[in-house]
Amino acid sequence: MIGRCLAGVLLGFPLAAVMLRLFLRVLPNDGADWVIPALIAFFPLWMAWMIGAFAFRNAVRAWATLGGANAAAFLMLWLTHHAG
C-alpha cells in the first residue's frame, strides 16, 4: 500500500508537470497566456496520478508504469524542444 502511495506522490508530481508543459508547448506563443490555468490544473492532475496509483495490482507495477510514463513524457518534451 505504501509503495503505491509513494509511486503516485513521487512519480505523479513530475508526470503532471511534464504533461502540462507538453500541453503548453502546443499552444500558440508557447502557451504564455495559459500559464496560470495550467498551474491551477496542476494539483488536480497530480491528485489524479496519486489516486490512479492505487489502481495497480502492486507497488512494482505502479513504479514501473509511472516510471515508464515519466520517461516517455520527458523524452517527448526533449524531442519537442530540440525539434523546434
PDB file of C-alpha atoms in Angstrom:
ATOM      1  CA  MET A   1       0.000   0.000   0.000  1.00  0.00           C
ATOM      2  CA  ILE A   2       2.746   2.491   0.946  1.00  0.00           C
ATOM      3  CA  GLY A   3       4.704   1.606  -2.199  1.00  0.00           C
ATOM      4  CA  ARG A   4       1.826   2.541  -4.478  1.00  0.00           C
ATOM      5  CA  CYS A   5       1.235   5.707  -2.482  1.00  0.00           C
ATOM      6  CA  LEU A   6       4.885   6.733  -2.822  1.00  0.00           C
ATOM      7  CA  ALA A   7       4.852   5.930  -6.529  1.00  0.00           C
ATOM      8  CA  GLY A   8       1.856   8.174  -7.025  1.00  0.00           C
ATOM      9  CA  VAL A   9       3.306  11.006  -4.979  1.00  0.00           C
ATOM     10  CA  LEU A  10       6.907  10.898  -6.195  1.00  0.00           C
ATOM     11  CA  LEU A  11       6.326   9.979  -9.823  1.00  0.00           C
ATOM     12  CA  GLY A  12       2.973  11.689 -10.238  1.00  0.00           C
ATOM     13  CA  PHE A  13       4.448  15.103  -9.491  1.00  0.00           C
ATOM     14  CA  PRO A  14       6.928  15.232 -12.410  1.00  0.00           C
ATOM     15  CA  LEU A  15       4.481  13.453 -14.677  1.00  0.00           C
ATOM     16  CA  ALA A  16       1.805  16.085 -14.063  1.00  0.00           C
ATOM     17  CA  ALA A  17       4.321  18.889 -14.575  1.00  0.00           C
ATOM     18  CA  VAL A  18       5.632  17.464 -17.842  1.00  0.00           C
ATOM     19  CA  MET A  19       2.145  16.779 -19.160  1.00  0.00           C
ATOM     20  CA  LEU A  20       1.139  20.385 -18.559  1.00  0.00           C
ATOM     21  CA  ARG A  21       4.364  21.619 -20.138  1.00  0.00           C
ATOM     22  CA  LEU A  22       3.690  19.495 -23.203  1.00  0.00           C
ATOM     23  CA  PHE A  23       0.166  20.927 -23.337  1.00  0.00           C
ATOM     24  CA  LEU A  24       1.515  24.474 -23.134  1.00  0.00           C
ATOM     25  CA  ARG A  25       4.107  23.664 -25.772  1.00  0.00           C
ATOM     26  CA  VAL A  26       1.477  23.016 -28.448  1.00  0.00           C
ATOM     27  CA  LEU A  27      -0.385  26.278 -27.799  1.00  0.00           C
ATOM     28  CA  PRO A  28       0.419  29.469 -29.688  1.00  0.00           C
ATOM     29  CA  ASN A  29       3.131  31.665 -28.156  1.00  0.00           C
ATOM     30  CA  ASP A  30       4.316  28.606 -26.218  1.00  0.00           C
ATOM     31  CA  GLY A  31       1.220  28.804 -24.022  1.00  0.00           C
ATOM     32  CA  ALA A  32       2.211  32.062 -22.322  1.00  0.00           C
ATOM     33  CA  ASP A  33      -1.451  33.085 -21.953  1.00  0.00           C
ATOM     34  CA  TRP A  34      -2.357  29.757 -20.298  1.00  0.00           C
ATOM     35  CA  VAL A  35       0.317  29.507 -17.603  1.00  0.00           C
ATOM     36  CA  ILE A  36      -1.976  30.413 -14.693  1.00  0.00           C
ATOM     37  CA  PRO A  37      -4.771  27.993 -15.707  1.00  0.00           C
ATOM     38  CA  ALA A  38      -2.116  25.312 -16.193  1.00  0.00           C
ATOM     39  CA  LEU A  39      -0.772  25.962 -12.705  1.00  0.00           C
ATOM     40  CA  ILE A  40      -4.290  25.686 -11.319  1.00  0.00           C
ATOM     41  CA  ALA A  41      -4.795  22.420 -13.214  1.00  0.00           C
ATOM     42  CA  PHE A  42      -1.534  21.004 -11.884  1.00  0.00           C
ATOM     43  CA  PHE A  43      -2.790  19.969  -8.465  1.00  0.00           C
ATOM     44  CA  PRO A  44      -5.892  18.057  -9.664  1.00  0.00           C
ATOM     45  CA  LEU A  45      -3.747  16.302 -12.256  1.00  0.00           C
ATOM     46  CA  TRP A  46      -1.201  15.338  -9.605  1.00  0.00           C
ATOM     47  CA  MET A  47      -4.016  14.103  -7.377  1.00  0.00           C
ATOM     48  CA  ALA A  48      -5.336  12.005 -10.259  1.00  0.00           C
ATOM     49  CA  TRP A  49      -1.948  10.331 -10.614  1.00  0.00           C
ATOM     50  CA  MET A  50      -1.797   9.704  -6.871  1.00  0.00           C
ATOM     51  CA  ILE A  51      -5.261   8.152  -6.885  1.00  0.00           C
ATOM     52  CA  GLY A  52      -4.518   6.266 -10.091  1.00  0.00           C
ATOM     53  CA  ALA A  53      -1.504   4.622  -8.492  1.00  0.00           C
ATOM     54  CA  PHE A  54      -3.864   2.626  -6.299  1.00  0.00           C
ATOM     55  CA  ALA A  55      -5.418   1.036  -9.396  1.00  0.00           C
ATOM     56  CA  PHE A  56      -2.284  -1.023  -9.934  1.00  0.00           C
ATOM     57  CA  ARG A  57      -2.125  -4.533  -8.579  1.00  0.00           C
ATOM     58  CA  ASN A  58       1.083  -3.980  -6.622  1.00  0.00           C
ATOM     59  CA  ALA A  59       3.765  -1.381  -5.981  1.00  0.00           C
ATOM     60  CA  VAL A  60       6.196  -2.765  -8.548  1.00  0.00           C
ATOM     61  CA  ARG A  61       3.692  -2.294 -11.350  1.00  0.00           C
ATOM     62  CA  ALA A  62       2.867   1.208 -10.140  1.00  0.00           C
ATOM     63  CA  TRP A  63       6.539   2.207 -10.042  1.00  0.00           C
ATOM     64  CA  ALA A  64       7.258   0.594 -13.394  1.00  0.00           C
ATOM     65  CA  THR A  65       4.267   2.097 -15.167  1.00  0.00           C
ATOM     66  CA  LEU A  66       4.584   5.577 -13.739  1.00  0.00           C
ATOM     67  CA  GLY A  67       8.341   5.478 -14.242  1.00  0.00           C
ATOM     68  CA  GLY A  68       7.878   4.473 -17.856  1.00  0.00           C
ATOM     69  CA  ALA A  69       5.278   7.184 -18.325  1.00  0.00           C
ATOM     70  CA  ASN A  70       7.698   9.718 -16.863  1.00  0.00           C
ATOM     71  CA  ALA A  71      10.480   8.547 -19.154  1.00  0.00           C
ATOM     72  CA  ALA A  72       8.207   8.745 -22.202  1.00  0.00           C
ATOM     73  CA  ALA A  73       6.893  12.184 -21.246  1.00  0.00           C
ATOM     74  CA  PHE A  74      10.357  13.608 -20.632  1.00  0.00           C
ATOM     75  CA  LEU A  75      11.542  12.098 -23.912  1.00  0.00           C
ATOM     76  CA  MET A  76       8.650  13.753 -25.748  1.00  0.00           C
ATOM     77  CA  LEU A  77       9.461  17.060 -24.053  1.00  0.00           C
ATOM     78  CA  TRP A  78      13.107  16.744 -25.048  1.00  0.00           C
ATOM     79  CA  LEU A  79      12.158  15.863 -28.628  1.00  0.00           C
ATOM     80  CA  THR A  80       9.752  18.783 -28.947  1.00  0.00           C
ATOM     81  CA  HIS A  81      12.378  21.126 -27.522  1.00  0.00           C
ATOM     82  CA  HIS A  82      15.025  20.015 -29.996  1.00  0.00           C
ATOM     83  CA  ALA A  83      12.644  19.684 -32.944  1.00  0.00           C
ATOM     84  CA  GLY A  84      11.933  23.363 -32.990  1.00  0.00           C
TER      85      GLY A  84
END
